[in-house]
Amino acid sequence: MLKTKALNRLRRKITIETLWLYIISVLKDKPTYAYDVKVKIRKKFGFNPTTITLYVVLYRLVKEG
C-alpha cells in the first residue's frame, strides 16, 4: 500500500511540474482556448489536469514568455 501511495504521489508531482510541456505540445499545432487545451491533454496523454493548475501554468507561460 505504501508503495502505491508513494508511486501515485510521485506520478502526480512529476505530471504537475511538467504540465507546461504538455501544454506546449498541444499549442504547437495552433492557438487553442484553455478548456480545449485541457480536453486535448486528456485525449492525447491520458490524464486530466485540474482547471486551476492548467490556468496557473498558462498564466506563467504567458507572463514569462
Coordinates of C-alpha atoms in Angstrom, one line a residue:
M1 CA 0.0 0.0 0.0
L2 CA 2.8 2.5 0.9
K3 CA 4.5 1.8 -2.4
T4 CA 1.3 2.6 -4.3
K5 CA 0.8 5.8 -2.4
A6 CA 4.3 6.9 -2.9
L7 CA 4.2 6.0 -6.6
N8 CA 0.9 7.9 -7.1
R9 CA 2.4 10.9 -5.2
L10 CA 5.5 10.8 -7.4
R11 CA 3.4 10.5 -10.6
R12 CA 1.2 13.4 -9.6
K13 CA 4.2 15.6 -8.7
I14 CA 6.0 14.9 -12.0
T15 CA 2.9 15.4 -14.0
I16 CA 2.1 18.8 -12.4
E17 CA 5.7 20.0 -12.6
T18 CA 5.9 19.1 -16.3
L19 CA 2.4 20.3 -17.3
W20 CA 3.9 23.1 -19.3
L21 CA 5.5 20.6 -21.6
Y22 CA 2.1 19.0 -22.3
I23 CA 0.6 22.5 -22.9
I24 CA 3.2 23.5 -25.3
S25 CA 2.8 20.2 -27.1
V26 CA -0.9 20.9 -27.6
L27 CA -0.4 24.6 -28.5
K28 CA 2.4 24.0 -31.1
D29 CA -0.2 23.0 -33.7
K30 CA -2.4 26.0 -33.3
P31 CA -3.7 28.5 -30.8
T32 CA -6.4 27.0 -28.6
Y33 CA -8.7 28.0 -25.8
A34 CA -7.7 26.9 -22.3
Y35 CA -10.6 24.5 -21.9
D36 CA -9.7 22.9 -25.3
V37 CA -6.1 22.5 -24.1
K38 CA -7.4 20.6 -21.1
V39 CA -9.5 18.3 -23.3
K40 CA -6.7 17.7 -25.7
I41 CA -4.3 16.8 -22.9
R42 CA -6.8 14.3 -21.6
K43 CA -7.3 12.7 -25.0
K44 CA -3.6 12.8 -26.1
F45 CA -1.8 12.0 -22.9
G46 CA -4.4 10.2 -20.8
F47 CA -4.6 12.4 -17.7
N48 CA -6.9 15.3 -16.7
P49 CA -5.1 18.3 -15.2
T50 CA -7.2 20.3 -12.8
T51 CA -8.6 23.5 -14.3
I52 CA -6.9 25.8 -11.7
T53 CA -3.5 24.2 -12.3
L54 CA -3.9 24.5 -16.0
Y55 CA -4.7 28.2 -15.8
V56 CA -1.8 28.9 -13.4
V57 CA 0.7 27.2 -15.8
L58 CA -0.8 29.0 -18.8
Y59 CA -0.6 32.4 -16.9
R60 CA 3.1 31.7 -16.0
L61 CA 3.9 30.8 -19.6
V62 CA 2.3 34.0 -20.9
K63 CA 4.0 36.1 -18.2
E64 CA 7.4 34.6 -18.6
G65 CA 7.3 34.4 -22.3

